Coordinates of C-alpha atoms in Angstrom, one line a residue:
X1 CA 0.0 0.0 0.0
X2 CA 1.7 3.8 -0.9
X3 CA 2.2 5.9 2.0
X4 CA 1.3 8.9 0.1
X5 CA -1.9 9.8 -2.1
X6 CA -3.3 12.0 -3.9
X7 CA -6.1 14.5 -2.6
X8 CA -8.1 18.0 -3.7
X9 CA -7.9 20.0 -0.8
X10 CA -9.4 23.4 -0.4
X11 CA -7.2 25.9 1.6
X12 CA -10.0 28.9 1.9
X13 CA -13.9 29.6 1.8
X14 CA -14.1 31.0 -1.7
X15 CA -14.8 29.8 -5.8
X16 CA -14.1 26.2 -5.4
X17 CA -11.8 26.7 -9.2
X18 CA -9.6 29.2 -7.3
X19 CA -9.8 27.9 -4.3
X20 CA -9.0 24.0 -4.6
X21 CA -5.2 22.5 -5.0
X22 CA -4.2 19.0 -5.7
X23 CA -1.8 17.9 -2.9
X24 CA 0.2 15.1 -1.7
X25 CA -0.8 13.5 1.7
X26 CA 0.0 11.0 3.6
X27 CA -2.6 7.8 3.6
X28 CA -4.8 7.8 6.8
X29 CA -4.4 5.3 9.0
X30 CA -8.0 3.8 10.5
X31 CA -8.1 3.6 14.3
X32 CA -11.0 0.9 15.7
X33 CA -14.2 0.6 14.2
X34 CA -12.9 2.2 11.1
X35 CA -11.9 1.3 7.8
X36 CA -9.5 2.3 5.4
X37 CA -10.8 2.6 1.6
X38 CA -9.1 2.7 -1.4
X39 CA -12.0 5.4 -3.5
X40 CA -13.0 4.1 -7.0
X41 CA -15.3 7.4 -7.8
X42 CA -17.0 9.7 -6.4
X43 CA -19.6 12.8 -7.6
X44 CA -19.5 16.3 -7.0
X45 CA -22.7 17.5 -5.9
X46 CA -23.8 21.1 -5.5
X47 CA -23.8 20.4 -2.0
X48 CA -20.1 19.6 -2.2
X49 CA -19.2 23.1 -3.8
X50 CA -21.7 25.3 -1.5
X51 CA -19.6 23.8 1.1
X52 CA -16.9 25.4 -0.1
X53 CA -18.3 28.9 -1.0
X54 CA -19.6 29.1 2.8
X55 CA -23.0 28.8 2.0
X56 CA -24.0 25.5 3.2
X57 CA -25.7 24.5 6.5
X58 CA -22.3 23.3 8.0
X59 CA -18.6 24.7 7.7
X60 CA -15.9 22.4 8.1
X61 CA -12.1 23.6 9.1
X62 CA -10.0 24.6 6.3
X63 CA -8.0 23.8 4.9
X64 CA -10.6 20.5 3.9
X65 CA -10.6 17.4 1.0
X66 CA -13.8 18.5 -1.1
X67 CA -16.4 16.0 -1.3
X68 CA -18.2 15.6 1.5
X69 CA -20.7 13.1 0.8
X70 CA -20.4 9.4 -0.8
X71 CA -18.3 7.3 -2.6
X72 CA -17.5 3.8 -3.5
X73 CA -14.6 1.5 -2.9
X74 CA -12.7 -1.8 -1.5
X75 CA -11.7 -1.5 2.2
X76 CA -8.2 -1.7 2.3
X77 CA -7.6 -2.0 5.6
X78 CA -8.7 -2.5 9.3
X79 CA -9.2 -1.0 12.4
X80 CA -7.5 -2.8 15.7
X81 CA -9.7 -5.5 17.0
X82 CA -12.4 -4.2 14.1
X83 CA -15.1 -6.6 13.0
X84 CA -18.1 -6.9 10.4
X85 CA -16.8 -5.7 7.0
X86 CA -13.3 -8.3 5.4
X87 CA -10.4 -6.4 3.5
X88 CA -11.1 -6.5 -0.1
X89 CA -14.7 -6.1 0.5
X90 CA -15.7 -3.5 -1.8
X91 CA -18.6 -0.7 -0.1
X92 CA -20.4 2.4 -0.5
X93 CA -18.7 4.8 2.2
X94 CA -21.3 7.4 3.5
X95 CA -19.3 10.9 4.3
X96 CA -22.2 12.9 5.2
X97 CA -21.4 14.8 8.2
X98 CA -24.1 14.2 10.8
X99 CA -25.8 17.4 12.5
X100 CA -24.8 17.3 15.4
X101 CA -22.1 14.9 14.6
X102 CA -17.7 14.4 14.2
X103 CA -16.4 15.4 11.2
X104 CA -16.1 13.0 8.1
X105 CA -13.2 12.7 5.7
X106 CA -13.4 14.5 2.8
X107 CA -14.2 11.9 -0.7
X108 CA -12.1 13.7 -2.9
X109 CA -8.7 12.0 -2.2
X110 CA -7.5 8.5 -3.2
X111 CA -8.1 6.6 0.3
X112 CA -10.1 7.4 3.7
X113 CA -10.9 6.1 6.5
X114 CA -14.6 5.5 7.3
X115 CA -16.9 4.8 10.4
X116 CA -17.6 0.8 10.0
X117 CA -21.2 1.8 11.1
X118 CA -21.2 4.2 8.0
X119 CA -20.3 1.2 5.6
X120 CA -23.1 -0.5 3.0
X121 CA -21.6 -3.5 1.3
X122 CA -22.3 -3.7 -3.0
X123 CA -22.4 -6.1 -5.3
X124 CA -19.8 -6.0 -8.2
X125 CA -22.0 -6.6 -10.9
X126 CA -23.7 -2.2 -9.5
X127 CA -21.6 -0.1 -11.6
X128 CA -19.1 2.2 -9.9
X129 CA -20.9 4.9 -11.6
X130 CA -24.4 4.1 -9.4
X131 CA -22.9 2.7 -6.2
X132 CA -20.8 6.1 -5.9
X133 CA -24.4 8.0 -6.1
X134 CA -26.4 5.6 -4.2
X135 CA -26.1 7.1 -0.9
X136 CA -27.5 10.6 -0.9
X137 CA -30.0 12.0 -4.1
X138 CA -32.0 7.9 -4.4
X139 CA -31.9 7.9 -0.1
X140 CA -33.0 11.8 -0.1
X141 CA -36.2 10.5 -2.7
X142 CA -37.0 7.8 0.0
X143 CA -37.2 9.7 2.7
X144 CA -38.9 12.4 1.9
X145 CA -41.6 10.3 0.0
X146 CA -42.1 7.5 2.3
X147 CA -40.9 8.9 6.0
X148 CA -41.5 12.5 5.5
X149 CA -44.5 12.5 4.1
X150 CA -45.7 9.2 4.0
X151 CA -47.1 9.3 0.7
X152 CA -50.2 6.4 0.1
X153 CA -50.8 5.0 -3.0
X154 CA -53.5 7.1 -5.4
X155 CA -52.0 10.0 -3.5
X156 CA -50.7 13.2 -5.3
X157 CA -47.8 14.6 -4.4
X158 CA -46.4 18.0 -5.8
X159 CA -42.8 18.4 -6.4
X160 CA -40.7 21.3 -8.0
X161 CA -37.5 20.8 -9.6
X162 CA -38.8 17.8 -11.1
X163 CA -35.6 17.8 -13.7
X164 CA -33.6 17.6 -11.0
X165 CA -31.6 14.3 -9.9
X166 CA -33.9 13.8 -6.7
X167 CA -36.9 14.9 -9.2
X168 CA -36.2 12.4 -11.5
X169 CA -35.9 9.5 -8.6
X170 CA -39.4 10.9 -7.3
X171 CA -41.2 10.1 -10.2
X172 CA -39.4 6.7 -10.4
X173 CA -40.1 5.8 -7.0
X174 CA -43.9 7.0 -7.0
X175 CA -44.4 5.0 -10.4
X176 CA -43.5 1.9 -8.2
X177 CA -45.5 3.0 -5.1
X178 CA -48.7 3.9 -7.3
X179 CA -48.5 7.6 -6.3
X180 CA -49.5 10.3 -8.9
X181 CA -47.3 13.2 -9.3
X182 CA -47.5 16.6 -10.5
X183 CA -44.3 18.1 -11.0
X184 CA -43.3 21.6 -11.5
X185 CA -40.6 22.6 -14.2
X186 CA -39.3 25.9 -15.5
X187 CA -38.9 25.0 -19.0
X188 CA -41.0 24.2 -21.8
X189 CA -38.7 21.7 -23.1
X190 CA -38.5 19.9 -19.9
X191 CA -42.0 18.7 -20.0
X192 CA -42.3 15.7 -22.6
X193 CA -38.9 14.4 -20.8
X194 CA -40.9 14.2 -17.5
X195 CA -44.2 12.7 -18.8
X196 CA -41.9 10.2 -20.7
X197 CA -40.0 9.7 -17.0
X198 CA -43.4 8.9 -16.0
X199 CA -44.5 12.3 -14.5
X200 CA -48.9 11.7 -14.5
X201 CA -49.1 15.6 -14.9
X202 CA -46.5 18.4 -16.0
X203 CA -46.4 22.4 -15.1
X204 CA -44.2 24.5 -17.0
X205 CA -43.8 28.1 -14.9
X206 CA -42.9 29.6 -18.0
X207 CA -46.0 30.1 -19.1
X208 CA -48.5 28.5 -16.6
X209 CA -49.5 29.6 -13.3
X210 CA -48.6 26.8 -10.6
X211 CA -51.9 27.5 -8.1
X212 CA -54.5 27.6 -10.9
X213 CA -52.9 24.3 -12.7
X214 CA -52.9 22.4 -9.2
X215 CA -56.7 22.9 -8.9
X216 CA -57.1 22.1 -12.1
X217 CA -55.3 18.9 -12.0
X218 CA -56.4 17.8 -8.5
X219 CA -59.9 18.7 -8.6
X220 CA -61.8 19.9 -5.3
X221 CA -59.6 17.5 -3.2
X222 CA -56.6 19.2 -3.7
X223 CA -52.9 18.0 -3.0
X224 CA -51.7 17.8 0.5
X225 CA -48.4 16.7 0.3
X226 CA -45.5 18.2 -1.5
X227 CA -41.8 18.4 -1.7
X228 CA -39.8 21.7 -2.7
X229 CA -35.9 22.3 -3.7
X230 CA -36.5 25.9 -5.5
X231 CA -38.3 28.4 -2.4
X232 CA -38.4 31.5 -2.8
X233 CA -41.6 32.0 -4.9
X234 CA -42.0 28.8 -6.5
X235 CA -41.7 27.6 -2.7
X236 CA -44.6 29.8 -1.6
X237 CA -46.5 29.3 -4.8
X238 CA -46.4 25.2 -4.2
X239 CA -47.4 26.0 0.0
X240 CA -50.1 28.8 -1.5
X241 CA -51.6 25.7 -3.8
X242 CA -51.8 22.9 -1.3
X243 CA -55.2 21.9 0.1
X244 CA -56.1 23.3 3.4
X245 CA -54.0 21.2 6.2
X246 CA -51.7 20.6 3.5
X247 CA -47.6 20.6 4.3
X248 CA -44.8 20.7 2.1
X249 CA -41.3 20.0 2.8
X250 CA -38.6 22.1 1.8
X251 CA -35.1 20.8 1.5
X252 CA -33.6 23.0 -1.3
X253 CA -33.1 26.5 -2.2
X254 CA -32.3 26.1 -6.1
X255 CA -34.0 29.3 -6.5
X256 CA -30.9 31.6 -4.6
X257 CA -28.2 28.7 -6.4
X258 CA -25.2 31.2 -6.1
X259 CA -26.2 33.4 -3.4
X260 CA -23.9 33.4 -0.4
X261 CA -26.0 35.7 1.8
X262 CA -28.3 33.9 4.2
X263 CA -30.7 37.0 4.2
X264 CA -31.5 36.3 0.5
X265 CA -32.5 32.7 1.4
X266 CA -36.1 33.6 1.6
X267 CA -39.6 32.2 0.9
X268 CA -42.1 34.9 0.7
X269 CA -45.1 32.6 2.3
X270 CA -48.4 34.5 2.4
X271 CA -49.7 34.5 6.1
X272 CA -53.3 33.8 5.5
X273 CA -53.7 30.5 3.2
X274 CA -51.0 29.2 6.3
X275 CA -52.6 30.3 9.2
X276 CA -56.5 30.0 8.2
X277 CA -55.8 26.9 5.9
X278 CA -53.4 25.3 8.5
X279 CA -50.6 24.6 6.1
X280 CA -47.1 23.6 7.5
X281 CA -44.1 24.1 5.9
X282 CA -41.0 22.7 7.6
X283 CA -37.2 21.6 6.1
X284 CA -35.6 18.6 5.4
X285 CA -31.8 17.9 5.2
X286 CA -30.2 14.8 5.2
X287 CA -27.2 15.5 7.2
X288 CA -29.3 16.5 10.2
X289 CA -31.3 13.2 9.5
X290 CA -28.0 11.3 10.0
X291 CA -27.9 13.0 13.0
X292 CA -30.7 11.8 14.5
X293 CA -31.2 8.3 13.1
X294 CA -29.3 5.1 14.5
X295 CA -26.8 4.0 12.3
X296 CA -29.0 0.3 12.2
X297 CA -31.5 3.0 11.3
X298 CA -29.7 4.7 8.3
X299 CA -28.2 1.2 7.1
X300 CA -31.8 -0.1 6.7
X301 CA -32.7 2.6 4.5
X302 CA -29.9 2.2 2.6
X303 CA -30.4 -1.1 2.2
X304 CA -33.8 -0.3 1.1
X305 CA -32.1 2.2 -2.0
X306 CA -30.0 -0.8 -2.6
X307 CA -33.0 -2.9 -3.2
X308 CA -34.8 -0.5 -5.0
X309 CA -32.1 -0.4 -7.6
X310 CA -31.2 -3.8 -7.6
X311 CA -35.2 -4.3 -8.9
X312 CA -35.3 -1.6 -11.2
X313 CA -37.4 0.8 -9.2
X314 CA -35.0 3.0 -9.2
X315 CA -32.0 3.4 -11.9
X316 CA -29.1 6.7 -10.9
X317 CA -28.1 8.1 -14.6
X318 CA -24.3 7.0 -16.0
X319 CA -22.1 9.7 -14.6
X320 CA -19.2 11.2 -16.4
X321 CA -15.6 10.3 -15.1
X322 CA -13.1 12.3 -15.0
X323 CA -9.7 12.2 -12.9
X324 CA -8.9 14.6 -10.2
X325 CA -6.5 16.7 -12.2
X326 CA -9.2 17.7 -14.5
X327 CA -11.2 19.3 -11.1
X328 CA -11.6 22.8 -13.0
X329 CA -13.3 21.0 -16.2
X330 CA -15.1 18.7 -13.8
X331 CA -16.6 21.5 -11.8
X332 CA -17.6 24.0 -14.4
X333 CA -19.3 20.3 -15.9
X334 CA -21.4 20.6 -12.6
X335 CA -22.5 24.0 -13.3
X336 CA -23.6 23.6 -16.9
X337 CA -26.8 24.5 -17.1
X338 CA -29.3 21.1 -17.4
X339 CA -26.6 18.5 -18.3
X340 CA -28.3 16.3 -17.0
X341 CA -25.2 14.0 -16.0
X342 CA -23.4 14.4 -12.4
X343 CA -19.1 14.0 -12.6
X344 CA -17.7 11.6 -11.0
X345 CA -13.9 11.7 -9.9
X346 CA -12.5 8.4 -10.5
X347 CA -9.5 6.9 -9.2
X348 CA -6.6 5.0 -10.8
X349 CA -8.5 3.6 -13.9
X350 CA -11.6 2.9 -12.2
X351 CA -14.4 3.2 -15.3
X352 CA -17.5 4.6 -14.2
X353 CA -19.5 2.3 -16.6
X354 CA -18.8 -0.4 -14.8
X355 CA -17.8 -2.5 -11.4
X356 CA -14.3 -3.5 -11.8

């Protein structure tokens, strides 16, 4: 095993391109109950880079490895007296920081060490493209549809962003569970992709209004569930439309994508249809769930995604590899406008098509 690796370290809060240097450090050494893993790939999520611009709901100590999320990989080594998990095994390794919670390793190096507890074993035959995502955008969908909200069959549930990653596992995952959606995009071209998805009804805010399309589409009943990732006025729009003891959860803010100021981060709800229609609108993020759930608790979910998958239910797009050198190309990739494919850093040769 080298005693030295490769790893993108951020030395600042700042633009993760100007920011962000590829260094030399030593390979960590795992103390008990951890595990040492040699990475094969892992994405960069927008998460990953508000981390870095300061505007995410945590701030680690700089100077930090980016990535601080998931990955995939073969446990290289063990822990003193540390039991479960064999070397050569190979595992998803879940690096979201838990709220309240230690710090996790960074993902964006060549080897870490992991909690055992934080460990999900994978078959060879998932690519290293899908295992590398399975841990946060298919577990985020879960959770939010089935422990969240609790979604019933025959159901409607309203969801913004529904182009988005966690959109696009929504509508996959309702399909399954025999829940109708209506999902909100912002473009016109966006909508035969989500009724091919398998999106029951479409709303394009371009050129429709989002409270008179709901009662349209849901009748007198109206929709009492629904999940939000833009706020700010989409967000209020989707609370204004809900059926009276309706609640939707928030757990994005696509709407202020680049805005650094916690002030702007707003949703400008409108204080009657809450209070006299009893709506609720409350927030979801998953590192704060990890915080509070067991880790038999989080394992079972995960095991759950893992199933999902496995059966089809659920299918995470190809990702596009690229090696850690190529960070600046890989992170204006992220940013591009609807492409529709998350980068994946991969390490020495891993392919992202497949699970070698």
């Amino acid at each position: 095993m080298p005693r030295s690796m490769r790893a993108l370290v951020a030395g600042k809060v700042g633009e993760p391109t100007d920011v962000l240097r590829l260094e030399t450090r030593p390979v960590p050494t795992p103390e008990a109950g951890q595990a040492l893993i040699r990475v094969k790939a892992t994405p960069i999520h927008a998460s990953d880079l508000h981390v870095l611009r300061g505007r995410y709901g945590f701030s680690p100590r700089f100077p930090t490895v980016g990535g601080h999320m998931e990955c995939v990989g073969r446990i290289e080594d063990l822990g003193p007296n540390t039991k479960g998990l064999k070397i050569g095994e190979r595992v998803v390794a879940v690096a979201v920081p838990a709220i309240p919670g230690p710090r996790v390793a960074g993902t964006w190096q060549e080897y870490l060490v992991a909690d055992m507890r934080r460990l999900l074993r994978v078959p060879d035959h998932l690519s290293d493209s899908s295992a590398c995502q399975l841990a946060v955008n298919p577990l985020t969908a879960l959770l939010l549809v089935t422990r969240e909200l609790d979604v019933q069959p025959g159901e409607w549930l309203l969801q913004t962003a529904a182009g988005s990653t966690v959109g696009r596992l929504v509508i996959q995952l309702s399909r399954h569970l025999g829940i109708r959606t209506i999902n909100v995009v912002r473009r016109r071209e966006a909508v035969e992709e989500i009724e091919t998805l398998g999106g029951d009804e479409v709303i394009c805010t371009a050129d429709e209004d989002l409270t008179h399309r709901v009662a349209e589409i849901a009748g007198p009943g109206g929709v009492r569930k629904a999940i939000d990732c833009v706020a700010g006025v989409v967000g209020a729009q989707v609370s204004q439309a809900l059926a009276p003891g309706g609640e939707v959860v928030v757990y994005g803010a696509l709407s202020t994508h680049r805005q650094t100021d916690s002030a702007a981060l707003t949703m400008p709800l409108q204080a009657r249809s809450v209070i006299y229609e009893t709506k609720a609108v409350r927030g979801f993020w998953l590192n704060r769930w990890f915080g509070a759930a067991s880790p038999e608790e989080a394992l079972r979910a995960l095991s759950q995604v893992r199933a999902l998958v496995a059966v089809g239910a659920l299918s995470i797009p190809q990702g596009r590899p690229f090696p850690l050198e190529r960070f600046t190309e890989a992170i204006a990739f992220a940013e591009a406008p609807a492409h529709g494919t998350k980068p994946l850093f991969v390490f020495e040769g891993g392919r992202a098509e497949d699970g070698t």
